Short mmCIF file of C-alpha atoms and ligand atoms in Angstrom, two decimals:
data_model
loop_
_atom_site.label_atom_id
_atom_site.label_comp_id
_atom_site.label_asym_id
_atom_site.label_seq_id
_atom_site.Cartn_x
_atom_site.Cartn_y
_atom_site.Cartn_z
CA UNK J 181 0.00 0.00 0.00
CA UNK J 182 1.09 3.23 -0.87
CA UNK J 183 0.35 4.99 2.01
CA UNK J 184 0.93 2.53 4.84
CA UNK J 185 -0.21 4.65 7.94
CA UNK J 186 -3.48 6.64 6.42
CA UNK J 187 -5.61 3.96 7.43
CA UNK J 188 -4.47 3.36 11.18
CA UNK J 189 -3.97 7.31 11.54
CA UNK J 190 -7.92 7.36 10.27
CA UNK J 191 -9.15 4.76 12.64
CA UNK J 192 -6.70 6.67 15.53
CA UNK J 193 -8.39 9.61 15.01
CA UNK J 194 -11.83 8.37 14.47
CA UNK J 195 -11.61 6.67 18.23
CA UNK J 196 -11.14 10.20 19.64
CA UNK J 197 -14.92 11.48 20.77
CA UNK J 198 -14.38 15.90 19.16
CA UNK J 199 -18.10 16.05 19.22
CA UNK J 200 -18.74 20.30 18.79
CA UNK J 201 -21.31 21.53 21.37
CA UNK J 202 -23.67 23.74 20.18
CA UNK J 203 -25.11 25.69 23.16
CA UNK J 204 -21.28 26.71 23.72
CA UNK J 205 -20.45 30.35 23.61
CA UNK J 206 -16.71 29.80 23.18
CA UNK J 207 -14.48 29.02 19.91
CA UNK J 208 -13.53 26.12 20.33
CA UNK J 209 -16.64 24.84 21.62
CA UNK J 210 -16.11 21.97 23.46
CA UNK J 211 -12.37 20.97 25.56
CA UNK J 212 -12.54 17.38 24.17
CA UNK J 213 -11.55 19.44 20.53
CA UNK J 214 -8.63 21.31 22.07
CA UNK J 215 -7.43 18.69 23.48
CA UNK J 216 -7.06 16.27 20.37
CA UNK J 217 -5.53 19.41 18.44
CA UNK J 218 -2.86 19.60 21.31
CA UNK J 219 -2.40 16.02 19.84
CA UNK J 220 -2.09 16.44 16.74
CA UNK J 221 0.10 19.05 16.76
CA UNK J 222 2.48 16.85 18.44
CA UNK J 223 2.14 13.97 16.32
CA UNK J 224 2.83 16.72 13.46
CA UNK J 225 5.93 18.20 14.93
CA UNK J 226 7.09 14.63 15.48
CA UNK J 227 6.86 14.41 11.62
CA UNK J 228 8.56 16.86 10.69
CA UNK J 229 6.45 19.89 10.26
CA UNK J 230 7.23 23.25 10.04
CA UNK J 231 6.06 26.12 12.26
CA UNK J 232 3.74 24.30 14.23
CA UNK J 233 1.47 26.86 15.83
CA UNK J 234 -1.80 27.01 17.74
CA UNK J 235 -3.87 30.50 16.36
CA UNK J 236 -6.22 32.58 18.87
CA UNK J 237 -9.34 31.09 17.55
CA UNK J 238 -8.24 27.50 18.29
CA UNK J 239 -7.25 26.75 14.41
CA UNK J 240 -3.84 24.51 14.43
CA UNK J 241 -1.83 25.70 11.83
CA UNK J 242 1.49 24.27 10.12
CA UNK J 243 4.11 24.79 6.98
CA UNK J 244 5.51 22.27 5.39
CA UNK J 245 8.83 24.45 3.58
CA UNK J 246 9.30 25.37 -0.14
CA UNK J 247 11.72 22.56 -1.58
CA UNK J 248 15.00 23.91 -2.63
CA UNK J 249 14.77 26.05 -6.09
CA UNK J 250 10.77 26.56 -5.57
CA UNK J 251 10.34 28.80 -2.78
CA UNK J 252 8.88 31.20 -5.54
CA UNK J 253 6.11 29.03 -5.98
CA UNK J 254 3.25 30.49 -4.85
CA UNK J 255 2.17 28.86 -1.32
CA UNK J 256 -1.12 26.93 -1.09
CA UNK J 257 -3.07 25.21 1.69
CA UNK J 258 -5.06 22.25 2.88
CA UNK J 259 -7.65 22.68 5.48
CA UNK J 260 -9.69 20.17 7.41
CA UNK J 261 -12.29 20.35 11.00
CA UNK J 262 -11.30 18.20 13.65
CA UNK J 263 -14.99 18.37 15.24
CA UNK J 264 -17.71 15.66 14.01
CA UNK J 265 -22.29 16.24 13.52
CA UNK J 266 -24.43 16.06 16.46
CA UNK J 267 -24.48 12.84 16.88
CA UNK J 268 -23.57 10.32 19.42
CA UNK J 269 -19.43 10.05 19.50
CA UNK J 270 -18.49 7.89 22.75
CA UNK J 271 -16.70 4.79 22.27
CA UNK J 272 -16.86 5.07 18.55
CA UNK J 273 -15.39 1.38 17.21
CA UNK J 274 -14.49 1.38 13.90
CA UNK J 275 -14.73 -1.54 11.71
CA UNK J 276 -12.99 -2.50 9.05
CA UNK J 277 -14.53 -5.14 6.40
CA UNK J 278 -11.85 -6.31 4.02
CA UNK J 279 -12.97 -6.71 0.02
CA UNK J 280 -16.80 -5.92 0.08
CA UNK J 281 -18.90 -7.75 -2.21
CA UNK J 282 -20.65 -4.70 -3.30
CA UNK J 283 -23.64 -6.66 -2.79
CA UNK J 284 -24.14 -7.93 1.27
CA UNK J 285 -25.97 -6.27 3.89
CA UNK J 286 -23.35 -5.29 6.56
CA UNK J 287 -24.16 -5.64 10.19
CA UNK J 288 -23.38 -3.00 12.10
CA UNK J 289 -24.70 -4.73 15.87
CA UNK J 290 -27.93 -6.38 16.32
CA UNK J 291 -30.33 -3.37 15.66
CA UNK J 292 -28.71 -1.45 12.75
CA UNK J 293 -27.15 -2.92 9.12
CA UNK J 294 -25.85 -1.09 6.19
CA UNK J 295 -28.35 -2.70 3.88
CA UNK J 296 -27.84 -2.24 -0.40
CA UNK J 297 -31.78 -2.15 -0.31
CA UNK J 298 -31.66 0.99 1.32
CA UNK J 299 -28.57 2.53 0.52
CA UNK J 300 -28.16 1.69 -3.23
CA UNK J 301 -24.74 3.69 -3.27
CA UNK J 302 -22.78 0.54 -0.97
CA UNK J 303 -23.23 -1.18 -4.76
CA UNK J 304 -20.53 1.56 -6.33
CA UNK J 305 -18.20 -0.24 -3.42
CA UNK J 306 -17.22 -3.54 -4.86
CA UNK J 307 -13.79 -5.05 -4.02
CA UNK J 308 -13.17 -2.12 -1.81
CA UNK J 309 -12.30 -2.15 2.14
CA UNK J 310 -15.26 -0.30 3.98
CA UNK J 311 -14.79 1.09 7.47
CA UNK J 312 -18.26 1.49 9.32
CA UNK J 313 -19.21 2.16 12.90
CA UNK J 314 -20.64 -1.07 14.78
CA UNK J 315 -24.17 1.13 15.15
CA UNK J 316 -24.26 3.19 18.28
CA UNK J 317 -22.47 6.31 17.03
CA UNK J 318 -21.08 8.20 13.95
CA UNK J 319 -17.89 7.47 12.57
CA UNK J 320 -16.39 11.04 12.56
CA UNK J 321 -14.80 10.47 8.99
CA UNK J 322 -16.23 13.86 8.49
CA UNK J 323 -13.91 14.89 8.92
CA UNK J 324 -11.27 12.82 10.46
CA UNK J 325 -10.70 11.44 6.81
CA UNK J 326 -9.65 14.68 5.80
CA UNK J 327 -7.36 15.45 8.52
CA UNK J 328 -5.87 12.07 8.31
CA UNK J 329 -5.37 12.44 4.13
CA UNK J 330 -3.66 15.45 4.92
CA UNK J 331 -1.48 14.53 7.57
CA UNK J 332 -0.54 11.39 4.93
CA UNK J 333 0.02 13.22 2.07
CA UNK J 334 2.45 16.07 3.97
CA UNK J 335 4.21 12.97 5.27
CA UNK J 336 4.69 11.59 1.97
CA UNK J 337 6.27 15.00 0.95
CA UNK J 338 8.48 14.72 4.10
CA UNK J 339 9.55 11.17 3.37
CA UNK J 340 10.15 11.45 -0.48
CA UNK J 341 12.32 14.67 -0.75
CA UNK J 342 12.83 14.42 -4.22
CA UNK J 343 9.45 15.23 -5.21
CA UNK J 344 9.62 18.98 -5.83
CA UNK J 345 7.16 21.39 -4.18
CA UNK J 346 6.38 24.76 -3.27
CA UNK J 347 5.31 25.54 0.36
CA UNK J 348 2.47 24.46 1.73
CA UNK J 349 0.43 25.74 4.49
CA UNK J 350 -2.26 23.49 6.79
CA UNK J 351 -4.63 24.12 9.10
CA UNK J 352 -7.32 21.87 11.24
CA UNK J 353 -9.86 23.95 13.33
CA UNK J 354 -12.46 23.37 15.55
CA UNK J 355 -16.46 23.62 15.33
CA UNK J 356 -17.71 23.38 11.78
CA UNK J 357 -20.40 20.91 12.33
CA UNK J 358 -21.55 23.71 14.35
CA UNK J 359 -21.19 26.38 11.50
CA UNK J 360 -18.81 28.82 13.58
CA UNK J 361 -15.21 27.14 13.51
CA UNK J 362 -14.43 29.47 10.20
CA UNK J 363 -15.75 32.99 11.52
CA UNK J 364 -11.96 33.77 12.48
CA UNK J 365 -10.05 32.26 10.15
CA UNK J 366 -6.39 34.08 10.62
CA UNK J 367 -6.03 34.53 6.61
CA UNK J 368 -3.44 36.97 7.11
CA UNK J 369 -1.17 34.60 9.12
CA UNK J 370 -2.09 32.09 6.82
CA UNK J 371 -0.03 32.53 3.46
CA UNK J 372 -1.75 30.83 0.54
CA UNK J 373 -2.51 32.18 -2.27
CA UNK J 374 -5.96 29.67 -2.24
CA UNK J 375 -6.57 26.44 -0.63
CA UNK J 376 -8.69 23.34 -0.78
CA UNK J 377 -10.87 22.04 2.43
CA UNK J 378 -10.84 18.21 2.44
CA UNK J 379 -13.91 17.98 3.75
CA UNK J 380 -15.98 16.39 0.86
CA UNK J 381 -17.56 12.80 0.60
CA UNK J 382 -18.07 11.10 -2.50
CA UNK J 383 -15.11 10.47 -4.60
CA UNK J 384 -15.20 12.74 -7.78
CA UNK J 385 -16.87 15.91 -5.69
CA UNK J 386 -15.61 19.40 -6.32
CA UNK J 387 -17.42 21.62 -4.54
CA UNK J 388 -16.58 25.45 -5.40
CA UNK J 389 -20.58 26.24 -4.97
CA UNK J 390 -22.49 26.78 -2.18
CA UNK J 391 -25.59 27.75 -0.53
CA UNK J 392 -26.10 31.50 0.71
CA UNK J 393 -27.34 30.28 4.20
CA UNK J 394 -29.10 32.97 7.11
CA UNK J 395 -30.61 31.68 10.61
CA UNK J 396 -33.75 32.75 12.56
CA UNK J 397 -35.26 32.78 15.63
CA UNK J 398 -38.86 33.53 16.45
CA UNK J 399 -39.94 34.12 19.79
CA UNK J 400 -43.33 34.47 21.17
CA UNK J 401 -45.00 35.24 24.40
CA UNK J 402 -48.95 34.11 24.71
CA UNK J 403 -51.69 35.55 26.69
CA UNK J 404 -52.33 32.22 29.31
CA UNK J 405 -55.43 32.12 31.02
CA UNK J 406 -57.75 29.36 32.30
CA UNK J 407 -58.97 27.84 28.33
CA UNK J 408 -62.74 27.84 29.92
CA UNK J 409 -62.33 31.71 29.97
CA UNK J 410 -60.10 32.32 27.24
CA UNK J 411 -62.45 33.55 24.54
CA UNK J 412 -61.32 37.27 23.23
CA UNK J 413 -58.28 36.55 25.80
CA UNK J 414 -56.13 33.82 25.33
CA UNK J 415 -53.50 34.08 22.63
CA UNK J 416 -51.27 30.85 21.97
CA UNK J 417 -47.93 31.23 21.49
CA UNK J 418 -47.38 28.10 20.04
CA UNK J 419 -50.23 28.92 17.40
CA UNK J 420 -48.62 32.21 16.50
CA UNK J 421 -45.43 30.77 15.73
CA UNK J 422 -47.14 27.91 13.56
CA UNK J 423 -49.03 30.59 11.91
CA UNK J 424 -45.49 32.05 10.53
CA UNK J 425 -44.42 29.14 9.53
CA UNK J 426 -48.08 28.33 7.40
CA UNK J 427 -47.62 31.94 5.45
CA UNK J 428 -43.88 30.60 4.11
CA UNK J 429 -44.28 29.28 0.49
CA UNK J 430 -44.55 25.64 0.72
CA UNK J 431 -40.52 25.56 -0.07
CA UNK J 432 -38.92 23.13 2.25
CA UNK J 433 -35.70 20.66 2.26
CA UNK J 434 -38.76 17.71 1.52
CA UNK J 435 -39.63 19.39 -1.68
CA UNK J 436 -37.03 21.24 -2.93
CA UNK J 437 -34.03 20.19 -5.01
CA UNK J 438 -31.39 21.28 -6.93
CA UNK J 439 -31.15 24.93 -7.45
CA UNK J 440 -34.29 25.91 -5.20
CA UNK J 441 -34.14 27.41 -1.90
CA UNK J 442 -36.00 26.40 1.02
CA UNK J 443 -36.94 27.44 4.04
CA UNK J 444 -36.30 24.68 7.20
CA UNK J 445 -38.22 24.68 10.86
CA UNK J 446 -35.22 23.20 13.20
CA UNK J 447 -37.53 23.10 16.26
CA UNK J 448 -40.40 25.05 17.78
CA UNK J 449 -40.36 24.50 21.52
CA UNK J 450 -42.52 26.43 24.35
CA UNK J 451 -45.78 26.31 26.34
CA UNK J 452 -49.02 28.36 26.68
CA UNK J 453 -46.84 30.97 28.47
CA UNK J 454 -43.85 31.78 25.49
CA UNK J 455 -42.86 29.51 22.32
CA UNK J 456 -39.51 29.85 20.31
CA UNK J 457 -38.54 28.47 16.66
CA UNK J 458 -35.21 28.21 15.35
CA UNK J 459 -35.46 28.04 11.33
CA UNK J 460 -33.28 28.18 8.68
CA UNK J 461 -33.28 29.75 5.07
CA UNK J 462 -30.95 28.61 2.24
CA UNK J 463 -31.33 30.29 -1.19
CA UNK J 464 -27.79 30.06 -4.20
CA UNK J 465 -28.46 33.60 -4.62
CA UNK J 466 -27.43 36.43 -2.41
CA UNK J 467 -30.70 38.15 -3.52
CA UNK J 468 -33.07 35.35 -3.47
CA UNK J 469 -31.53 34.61 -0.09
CA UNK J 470 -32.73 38.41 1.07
CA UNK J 471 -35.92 38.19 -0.93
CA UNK J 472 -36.70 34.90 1.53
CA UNK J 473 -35.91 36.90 4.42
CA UNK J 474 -37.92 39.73 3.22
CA UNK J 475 -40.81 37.12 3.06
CA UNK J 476 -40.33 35.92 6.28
CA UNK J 477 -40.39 39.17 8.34
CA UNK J 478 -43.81 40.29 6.17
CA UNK J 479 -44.95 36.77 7.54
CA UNK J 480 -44.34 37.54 11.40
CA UNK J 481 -45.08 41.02 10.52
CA UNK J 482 -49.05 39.94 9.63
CA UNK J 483 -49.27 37.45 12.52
CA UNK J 484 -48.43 40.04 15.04
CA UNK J 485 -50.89 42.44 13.41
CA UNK J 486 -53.49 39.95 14.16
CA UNK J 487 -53.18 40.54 17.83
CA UNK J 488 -53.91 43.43 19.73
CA UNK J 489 -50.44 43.50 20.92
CA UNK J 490 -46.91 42.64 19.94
CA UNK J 491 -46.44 38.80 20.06
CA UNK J 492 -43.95 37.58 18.05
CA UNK J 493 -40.21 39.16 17.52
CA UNK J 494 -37.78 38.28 14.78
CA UNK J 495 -34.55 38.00 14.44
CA UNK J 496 -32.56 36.83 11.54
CA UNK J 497 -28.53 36.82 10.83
CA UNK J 498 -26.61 35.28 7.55
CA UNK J 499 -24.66 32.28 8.38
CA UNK J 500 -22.14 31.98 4.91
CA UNK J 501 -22.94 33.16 1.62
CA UNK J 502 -22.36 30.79 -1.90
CA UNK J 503 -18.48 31.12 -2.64
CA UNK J 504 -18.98 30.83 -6.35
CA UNK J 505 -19.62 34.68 -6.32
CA UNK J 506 -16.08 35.00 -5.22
CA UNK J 507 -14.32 31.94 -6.71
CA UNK J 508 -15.88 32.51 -10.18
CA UNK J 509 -13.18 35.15 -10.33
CA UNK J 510 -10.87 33.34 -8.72
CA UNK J 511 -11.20 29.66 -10.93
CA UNK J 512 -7.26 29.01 -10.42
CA UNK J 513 -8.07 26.37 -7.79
CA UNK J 514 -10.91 24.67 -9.42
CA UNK J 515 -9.00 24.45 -12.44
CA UNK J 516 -5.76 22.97 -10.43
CA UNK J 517 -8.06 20.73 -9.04
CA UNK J 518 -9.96 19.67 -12.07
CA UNK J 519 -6.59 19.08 -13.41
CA UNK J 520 -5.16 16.76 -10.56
CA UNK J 521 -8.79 15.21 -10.91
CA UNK J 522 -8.35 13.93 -14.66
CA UNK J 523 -4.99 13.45 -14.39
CA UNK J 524 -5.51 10.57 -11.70
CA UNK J 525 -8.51 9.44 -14.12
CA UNK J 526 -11.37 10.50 -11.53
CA UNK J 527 -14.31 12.29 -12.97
CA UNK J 528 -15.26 15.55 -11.29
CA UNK J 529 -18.48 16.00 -10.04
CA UNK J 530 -19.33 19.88 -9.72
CA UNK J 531 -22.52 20.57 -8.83
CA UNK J 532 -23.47 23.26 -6.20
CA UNK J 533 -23.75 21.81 -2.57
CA UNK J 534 -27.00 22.40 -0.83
CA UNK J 535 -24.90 23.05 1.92
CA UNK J 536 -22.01 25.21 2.97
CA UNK J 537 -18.25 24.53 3.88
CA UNK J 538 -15.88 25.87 5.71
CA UNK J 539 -14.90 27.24 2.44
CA UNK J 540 -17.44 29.32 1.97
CA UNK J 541 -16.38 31.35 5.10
CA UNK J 542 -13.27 31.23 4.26
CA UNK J 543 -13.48 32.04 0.64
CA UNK J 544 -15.30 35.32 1.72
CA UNK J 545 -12.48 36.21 4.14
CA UNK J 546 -10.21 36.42 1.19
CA UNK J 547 -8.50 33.34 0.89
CA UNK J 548 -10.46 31.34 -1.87
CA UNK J 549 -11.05 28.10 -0.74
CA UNK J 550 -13.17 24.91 -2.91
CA UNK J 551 -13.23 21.42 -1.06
CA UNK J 552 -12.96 18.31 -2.58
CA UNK J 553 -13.74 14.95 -1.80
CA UNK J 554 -12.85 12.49 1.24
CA UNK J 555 -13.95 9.22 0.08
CA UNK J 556 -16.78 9.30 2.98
CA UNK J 557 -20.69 9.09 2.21
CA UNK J 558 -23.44 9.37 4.62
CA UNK J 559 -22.05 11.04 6.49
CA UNK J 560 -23.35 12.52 9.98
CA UNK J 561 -25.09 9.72 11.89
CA UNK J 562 -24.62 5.34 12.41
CA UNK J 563 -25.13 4.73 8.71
CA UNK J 564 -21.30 6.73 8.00
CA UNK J 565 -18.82 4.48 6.47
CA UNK J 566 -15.15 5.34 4.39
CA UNK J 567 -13.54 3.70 1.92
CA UNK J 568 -9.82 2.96 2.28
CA UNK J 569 -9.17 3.18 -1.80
CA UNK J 570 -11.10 6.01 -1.96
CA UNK J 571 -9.17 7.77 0.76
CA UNK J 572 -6.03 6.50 -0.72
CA UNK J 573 -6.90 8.36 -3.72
CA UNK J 574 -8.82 11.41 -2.08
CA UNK J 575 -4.62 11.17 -0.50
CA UNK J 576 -3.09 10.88 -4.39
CA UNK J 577 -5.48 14.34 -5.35
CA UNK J 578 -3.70 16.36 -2.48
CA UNK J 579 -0.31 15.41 -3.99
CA UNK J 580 -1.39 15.84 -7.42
CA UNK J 581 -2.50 19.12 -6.70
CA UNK J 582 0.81 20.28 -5.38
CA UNK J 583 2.87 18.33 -7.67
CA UNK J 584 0.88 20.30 -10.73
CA UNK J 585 1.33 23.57 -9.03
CA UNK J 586 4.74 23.14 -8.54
CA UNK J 587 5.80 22.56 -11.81
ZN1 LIG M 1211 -17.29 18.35 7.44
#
């Protein structure tokens, strides 16, 4: 095998629980993430990396030098997120199932199997070595595999110093799952010219396209009297709230695909007393993206003019806007990328991610920034599983990339 420690690095890292917390107010969110970065950056120093150096907002970062003759090659970066979803992460057990069939249900415990019948994709992994979870938790290769592919391919570079390359520049940060790790991304301190987040799943995806995301909360406080008397008095905050939500156009992540927008209720939570929704709006365009918003405060707006006093109170802020309005100025990357891609005979697979990355943050901070793949797929919950070729080769794209930028 060509890269002999990617897969025990993987399964290393995977073990360790880097769960993000949400209700945190600090960056990083939770102690279990600094602590495995304090890790890593040791392992990485032990490697032989350069300028290994922990920034304010909990990012690691790390250089690995300019070979000799190409120091005027212009630096570029790899960037992955130590954290992993929402999702159960204590005693996660990888396991590793040598030469799949492409065709057998695999048992993850006595509840929970990765069946074909329900997840037609497993059929696309024939003669390749899956690692799964064994059912209770996520497997973290989002986006563990990332940071591990990374780590492999700089110690590749490190180990083979005849292969001629211009710096490079890394970085592994805390709290994307939770959509915050990237707000303070130290791009000045960080010298690429772009960089790539390996943070992807399929193998083939190049994501330079993203969502223009914004959050909301509603919050409403009822009127709660005794229902036997609450004619012309009682006012339901719960109701109000619901009320919002029935004015949106019928655009949700159910029923939309594609290139359409929706609009997403996370939770609605309360009592006759006060209610409170947390929703979401997602739109590719920076102005269809406002024009949702727009809708969405005319919505409360009419609810609340339905009672004789204020009931309801909005308030909405923009999470990441779609990088392609930056990077389609900026295509050096993609096309790098697109050329490591074809060059290593994997077909690219561009479409825009109803999502956002880290990239997208980061991309808007100045430092333009697509992602590409991992070699992970369903990512986020029991059902996660990698695949050790297509990590190898999510590993080969990283060196291709520098080795075509270096020429
Ligand atoms: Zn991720």
């Amino acid at each position: 095998m060509k890269y002999e420690k990617l897969v025990d690095r993987f399964i290393a890292y995977a073990k360790v629980n880097t769960r993000s917390n949400e209700t945190s107010t600090t960056i990083p969110s939770d102690p279990k993430e600094v602590a495995f970065l304090a890790k890593l950056a040791s392992e990485i120093k032990e490697l032989g990396f350069a300028d290994v150096r922990t920034m304010k907002d909990g990012y690691l970062f790390a250089r690995i030098p300019a070979s000799k003759g190409k120091e005027t090659v212009d630096p570029i970066g790899f960037i992955a997120h130590v954290d992993t979803a929402d999702f159960n992460a204590e005693n996660i057990q990888p396991e590793v199932h040598e030469n799949y069939d492409g065709e057998s249900v695999i048992k993850l415990n006595d509840d929970y199997n990765l069946d074909p019948a329900v997840f037609p994709n497993l059929h696309n992994y024939k003669g390749h070595t899956l690692i799964t979870t064994d059912g209770t938790t996520l497997l973290g290769a989002d986006d563990k595999a990332g940071v591990a592919e990374i780590i492999t391919a700089m110690s590749y570079l490190l180990d083979h110093p005849q292969i001629q390359h211009g710096e490079i520049e890394i970085a592994f940060g805390p709290d994307e799952e939770i959509g915050v790790g990237a707000d303070h991304f130290d791009t000045k301190n960080f010298a690429a010219k772009f960089a790539f987040t390996v943070d992807g799943s399929i193998k083939g995806e190049l994501e330079w396209a993203t969502f223009s995301a914004s959050a909301a909360v509603i919050k409403a406080v009822g009127t709660q009297v005794h229902p036997s008397s609450g004619f012309g008095k009682l006012i339901n905050p719960l109701i109000a709230i619901i009320d919002v939500f029935n004015l949106l156009p019928n655009e949700r992540p159910e029923n939309t695909k594609g290139d359409q927008g929706y609009y997403y209720l996370l939770n609605l939570d309360g009592d006759g007393d006060s209610a409170m929704a947390n929703l979401i709006i997602r739109d590719f365009k920076r102005d269809g993206l406002a024009k949702r918003k727009q809708i969405l405060a005319d919505a409360v707006k009419k609810v609340n003019s339905a009672y004789p006093h204020l009931v309801l109170e909005l308030s909405q802020h923009d999470q990441y806007y779609n990088m392609a309005d930056i990077l389609k100025d900026h295509m050096e990357s993609v096309h790098l990328a697109e050329a490591a891609f074809k060059a290593l005979s994997i077909e690219a697979d561009e479409q825009p991610v109803r999502g956002g990355t880290d990239g997208s943050k980061i991309t808007f901070l100045g430092l333009p920034t697509p992602n590409i793949f991992t070699g992970a797929e369903n990512l986020h919950g029991r059902y996660e599983f990698a695949s050790v070729q297509d990590m190898e080769l999510a590993t080969d794209v990283i060196l291709k990339i520098i080795e075509l930028h270096s020429k």
